[in-house]
Tab-separated table of C-alpha atoms in Angstrom:
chain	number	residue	atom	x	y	z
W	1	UNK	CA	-20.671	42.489	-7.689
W	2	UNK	CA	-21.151	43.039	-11.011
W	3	UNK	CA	-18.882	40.980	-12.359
W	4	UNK	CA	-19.922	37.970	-9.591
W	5	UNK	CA	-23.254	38.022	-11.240
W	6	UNK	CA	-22.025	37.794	-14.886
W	7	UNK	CA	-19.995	35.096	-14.716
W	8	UNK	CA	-22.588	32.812	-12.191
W	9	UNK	CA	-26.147	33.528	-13.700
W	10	UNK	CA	-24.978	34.714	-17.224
W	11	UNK	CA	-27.184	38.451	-16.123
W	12	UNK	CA	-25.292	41.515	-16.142
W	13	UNK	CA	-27.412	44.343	-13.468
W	14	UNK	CA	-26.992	47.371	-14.989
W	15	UNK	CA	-29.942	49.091	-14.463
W	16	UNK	CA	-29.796	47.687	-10.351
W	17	UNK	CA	-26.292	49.113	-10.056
W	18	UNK	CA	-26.809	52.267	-11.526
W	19	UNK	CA	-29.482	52.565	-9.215
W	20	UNK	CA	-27.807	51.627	-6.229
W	21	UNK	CA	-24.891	54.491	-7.364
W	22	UNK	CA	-27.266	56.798	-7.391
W	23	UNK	CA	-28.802	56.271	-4.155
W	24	UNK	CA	-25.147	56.229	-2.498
W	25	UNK	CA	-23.575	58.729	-4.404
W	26	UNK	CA	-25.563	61.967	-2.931
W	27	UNK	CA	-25.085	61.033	0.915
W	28	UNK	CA	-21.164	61.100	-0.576
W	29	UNK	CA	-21.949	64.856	-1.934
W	30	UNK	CA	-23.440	66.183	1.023
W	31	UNK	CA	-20.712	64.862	3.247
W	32	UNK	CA	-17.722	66.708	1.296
W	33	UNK	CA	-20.045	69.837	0.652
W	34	UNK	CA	-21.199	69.072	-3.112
W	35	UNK	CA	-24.851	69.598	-3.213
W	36	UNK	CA	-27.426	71.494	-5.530
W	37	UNK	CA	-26.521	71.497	-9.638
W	38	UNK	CA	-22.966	70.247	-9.358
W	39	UNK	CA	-23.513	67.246	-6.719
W	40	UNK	CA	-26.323	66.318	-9.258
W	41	UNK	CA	-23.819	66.635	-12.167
W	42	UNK	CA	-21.309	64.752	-10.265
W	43	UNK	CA	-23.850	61.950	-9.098
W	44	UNK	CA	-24.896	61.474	-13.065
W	45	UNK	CA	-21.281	61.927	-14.327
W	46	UNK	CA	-20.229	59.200	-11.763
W	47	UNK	CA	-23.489	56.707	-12.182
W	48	UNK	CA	-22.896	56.807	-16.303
W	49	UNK	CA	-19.130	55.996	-15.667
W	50	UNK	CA	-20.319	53.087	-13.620
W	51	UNK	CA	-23.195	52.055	-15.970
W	52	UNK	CA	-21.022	51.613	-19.025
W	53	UNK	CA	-18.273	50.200	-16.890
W	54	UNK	CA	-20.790	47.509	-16.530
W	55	UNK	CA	-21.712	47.315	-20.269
W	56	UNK	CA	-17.965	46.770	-20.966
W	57	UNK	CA	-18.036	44.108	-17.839
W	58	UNK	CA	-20.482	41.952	-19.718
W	59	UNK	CA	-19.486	41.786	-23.394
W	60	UNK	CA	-15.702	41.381	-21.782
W	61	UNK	CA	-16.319	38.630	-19.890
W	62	UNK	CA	-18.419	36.678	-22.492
W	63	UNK	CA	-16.057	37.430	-25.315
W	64	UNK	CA	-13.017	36.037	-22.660
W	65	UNK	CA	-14.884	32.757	-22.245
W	66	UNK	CA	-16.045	32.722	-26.195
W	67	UNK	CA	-12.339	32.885	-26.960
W	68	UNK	CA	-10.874	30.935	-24.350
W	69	UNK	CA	-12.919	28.069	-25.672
W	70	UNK	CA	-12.129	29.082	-29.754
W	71	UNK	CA	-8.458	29.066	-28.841
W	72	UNK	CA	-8.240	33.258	-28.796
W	73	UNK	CA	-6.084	34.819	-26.184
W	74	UNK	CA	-7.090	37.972	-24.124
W	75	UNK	CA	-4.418	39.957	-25.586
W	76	UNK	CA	-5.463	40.019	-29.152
W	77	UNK	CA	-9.178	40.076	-27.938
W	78	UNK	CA	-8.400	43.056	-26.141
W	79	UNK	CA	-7.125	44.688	-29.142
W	80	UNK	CA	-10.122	44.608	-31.031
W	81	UNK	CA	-12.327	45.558	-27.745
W	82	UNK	CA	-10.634	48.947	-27.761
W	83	UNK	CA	-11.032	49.548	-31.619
W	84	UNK	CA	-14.532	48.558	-30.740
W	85	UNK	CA	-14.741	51.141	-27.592
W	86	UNK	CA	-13.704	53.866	-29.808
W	87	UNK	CA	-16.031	53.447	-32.588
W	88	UNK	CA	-18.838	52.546	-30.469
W	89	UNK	CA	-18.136	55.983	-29.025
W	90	UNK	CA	-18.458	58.009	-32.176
W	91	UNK	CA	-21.176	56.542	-33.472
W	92	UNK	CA	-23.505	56.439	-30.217
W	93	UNK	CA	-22.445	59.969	-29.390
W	94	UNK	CA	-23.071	61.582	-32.685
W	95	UNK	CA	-26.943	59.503	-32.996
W	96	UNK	CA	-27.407	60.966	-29.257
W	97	UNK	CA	-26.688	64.536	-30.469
W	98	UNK	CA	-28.689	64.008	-33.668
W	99	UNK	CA	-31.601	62.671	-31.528
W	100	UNK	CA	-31.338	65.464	-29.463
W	101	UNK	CA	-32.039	67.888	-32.351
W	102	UNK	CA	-34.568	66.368	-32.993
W	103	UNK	CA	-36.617	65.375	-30.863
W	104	UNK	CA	-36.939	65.716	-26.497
W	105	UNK	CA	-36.567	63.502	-23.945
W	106	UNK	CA	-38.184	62.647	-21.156
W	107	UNK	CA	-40.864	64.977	-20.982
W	108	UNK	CA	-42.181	68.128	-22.999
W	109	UNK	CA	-40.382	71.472	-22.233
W	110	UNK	CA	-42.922	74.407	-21.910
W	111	UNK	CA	-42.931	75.885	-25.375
W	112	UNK	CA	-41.277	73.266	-27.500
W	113	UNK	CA	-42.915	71.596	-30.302
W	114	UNK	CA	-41.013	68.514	-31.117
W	115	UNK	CA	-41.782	65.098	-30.237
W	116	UNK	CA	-41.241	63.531	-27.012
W	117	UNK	CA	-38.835	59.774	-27.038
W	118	UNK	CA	-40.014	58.070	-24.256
W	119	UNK	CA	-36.975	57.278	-21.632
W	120	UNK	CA	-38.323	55.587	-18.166
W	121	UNK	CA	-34.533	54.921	-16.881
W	122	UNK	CA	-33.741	58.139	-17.534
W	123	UNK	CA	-36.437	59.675	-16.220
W	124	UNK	CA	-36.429	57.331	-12.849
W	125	UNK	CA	-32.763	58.442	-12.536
W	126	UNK	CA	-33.915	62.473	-12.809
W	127	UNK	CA	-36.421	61.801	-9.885
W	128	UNK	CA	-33.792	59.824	-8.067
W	129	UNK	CA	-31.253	62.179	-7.963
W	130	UNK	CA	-33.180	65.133	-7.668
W	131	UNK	CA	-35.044	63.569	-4.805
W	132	UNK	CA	-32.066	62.553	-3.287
W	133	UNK	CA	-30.068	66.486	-3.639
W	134	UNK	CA	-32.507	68.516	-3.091
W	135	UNK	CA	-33.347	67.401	0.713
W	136	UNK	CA	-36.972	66.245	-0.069
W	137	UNK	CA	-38.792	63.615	2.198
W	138	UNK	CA	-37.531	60.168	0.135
W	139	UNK	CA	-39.941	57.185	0.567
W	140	UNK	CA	-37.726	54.914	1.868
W	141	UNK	CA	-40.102	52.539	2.671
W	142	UNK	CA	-41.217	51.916	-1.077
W	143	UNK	CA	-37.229	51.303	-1.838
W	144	UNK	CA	-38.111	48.640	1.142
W	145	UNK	CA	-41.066	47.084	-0.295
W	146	UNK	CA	-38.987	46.737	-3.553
W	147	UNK	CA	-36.382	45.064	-1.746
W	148	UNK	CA	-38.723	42.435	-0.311
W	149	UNK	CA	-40.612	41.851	-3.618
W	150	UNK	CA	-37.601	41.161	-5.202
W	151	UNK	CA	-36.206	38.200	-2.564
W	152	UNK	CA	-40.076	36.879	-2.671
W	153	UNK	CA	-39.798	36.368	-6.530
W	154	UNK	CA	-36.442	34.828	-6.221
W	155	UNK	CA	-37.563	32.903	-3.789
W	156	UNK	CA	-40.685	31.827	-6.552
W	157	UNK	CA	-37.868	31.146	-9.064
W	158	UNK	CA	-38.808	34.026	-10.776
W	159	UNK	CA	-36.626	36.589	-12.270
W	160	UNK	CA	-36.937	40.170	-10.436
W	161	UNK	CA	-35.164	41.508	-13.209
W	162	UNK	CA	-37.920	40.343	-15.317
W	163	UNK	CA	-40.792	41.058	-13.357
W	164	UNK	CA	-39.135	45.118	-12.287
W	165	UNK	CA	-38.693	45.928	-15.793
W	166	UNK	CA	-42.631	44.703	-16.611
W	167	UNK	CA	-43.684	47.103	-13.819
W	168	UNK	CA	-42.118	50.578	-14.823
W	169	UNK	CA	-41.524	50.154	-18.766
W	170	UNK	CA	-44.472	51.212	-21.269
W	171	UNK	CA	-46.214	48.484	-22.842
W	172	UNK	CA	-44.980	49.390	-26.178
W	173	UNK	CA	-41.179	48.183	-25.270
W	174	UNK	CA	-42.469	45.307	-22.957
W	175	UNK	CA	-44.402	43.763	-26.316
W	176	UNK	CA	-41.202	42.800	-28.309
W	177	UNK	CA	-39.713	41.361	-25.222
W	178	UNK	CA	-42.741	39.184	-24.110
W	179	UNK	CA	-43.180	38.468	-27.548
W	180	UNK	CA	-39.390	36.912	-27.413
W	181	UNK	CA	-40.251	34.895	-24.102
W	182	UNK	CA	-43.085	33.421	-25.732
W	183	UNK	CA	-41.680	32.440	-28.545
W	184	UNK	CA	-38.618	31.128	-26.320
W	185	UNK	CA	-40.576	28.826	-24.301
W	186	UNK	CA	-42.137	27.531	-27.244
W	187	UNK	CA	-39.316	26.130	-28.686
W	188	UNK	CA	-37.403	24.893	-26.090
W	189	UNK	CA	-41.138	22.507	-25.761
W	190	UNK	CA	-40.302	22.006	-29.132
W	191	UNK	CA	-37.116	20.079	-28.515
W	192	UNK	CA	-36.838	16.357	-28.507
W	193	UNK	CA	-36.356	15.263	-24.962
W	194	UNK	CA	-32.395	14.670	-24.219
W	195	UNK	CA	-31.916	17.119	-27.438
W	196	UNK	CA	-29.860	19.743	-25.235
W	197	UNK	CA	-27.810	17.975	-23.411
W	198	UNK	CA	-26.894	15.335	-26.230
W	199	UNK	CA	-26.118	18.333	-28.469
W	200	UNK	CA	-23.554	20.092	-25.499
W	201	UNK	CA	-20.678	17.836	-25.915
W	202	UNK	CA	-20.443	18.144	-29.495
W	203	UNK	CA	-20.889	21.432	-29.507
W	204	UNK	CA	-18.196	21.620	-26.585
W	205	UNK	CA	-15.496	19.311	-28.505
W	206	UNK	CA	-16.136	21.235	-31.958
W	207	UNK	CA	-14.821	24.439	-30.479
């Protein structure tokens, strides 16, 4: 699915299929007896594997196409992806565990002093899963509602990617990102009329 929606709208979902592990994941656990601490373990431990699968997904398929066209092949690009997986690795893990030291996540633990980082996903995953494990009453009908918001804005030509993140991220992270729109829009008015397409097939026969 993932990959469907990379390679035909240039959008790689994430966020939405992290989600929908989540969700799926725990009926999974209860079936073959795996609930409490260590179904919510396995649930995150199988919804991270899955999220960065996706990451991977994306920058694998654009860097395929980006080659194909530079005269690359997927063997020596490949290569250079796993040197990149591996230092990637290191050098996210060790900021995470610096991060951690120094500040929390999420929200303040009774008794601890040190600043909060904001992290929505994180911290819509947390209800999620708990929710979902621990046999409370799940609003189903909100996951519903979302579900028809989303085909309406589709249906408006208007990204529900865009428009879900603008509902549940702070305003602080939205700015930089309407900020960007803006300033996208702007330009492409900018352009002389024709400029975009006249400038493809040079562009195309360069590479």
């Amino acid at each position: 699915m993932a990959a469907n929606a990379i390679a035909t709208t240039a959008r790689n979902p994430v966020s939405g299929m992290t989600m929908l592990t989540i969700m799926i994941l725990p009926w999974c656990c209860w079936r073959f007896g795996l609930p409490g601490t260590s179904g919510m373990f396995f649930v995150m431990a199988m919804a991270g594997m899955g999220m960065h699968g996706s990451f991977g997904l994306r920058q694998t398929i654009t860097d395929l196409k980006t080659g194909y066209w530079l005269g690359s092949t997927p063997a020596a690009q490949e290569k250079v992806k796993f040197l990149g997986v591996v230092a990637a690795s290191v050098v996210v893990g060790l900021t995470i565990v610096l991060l951690a030291r120094a500040f929390q996540f999420g929200e303040a633990a009774p008794g601890d002093l040190r600043t909060v980082l904001p992290s929505p996903q994180a911290s819509i995953m947390k209800a999620l899963v708990e929710g979902f494990m621990s046999h409370q009453p799940v609003a189903y009908l909100l996951f519903g509602v979302g579900a028809v918001i989303a085909v309406i804005m589709e249906m408006l030509e208007v990204p529900a990617l865009t428009f879900a993140l603008g509902m549940y991220l702070p305003l602080e992270l939205n700015t930089p990102a309407l900020v960007g729109g803006f300033s996208g829009a702007l330009s492409r008015k900018a352009q002389p009329e024709g400029w975009a397409a006249a400038g493809a097939p040079r562009c195309a026969s360069a590479a």
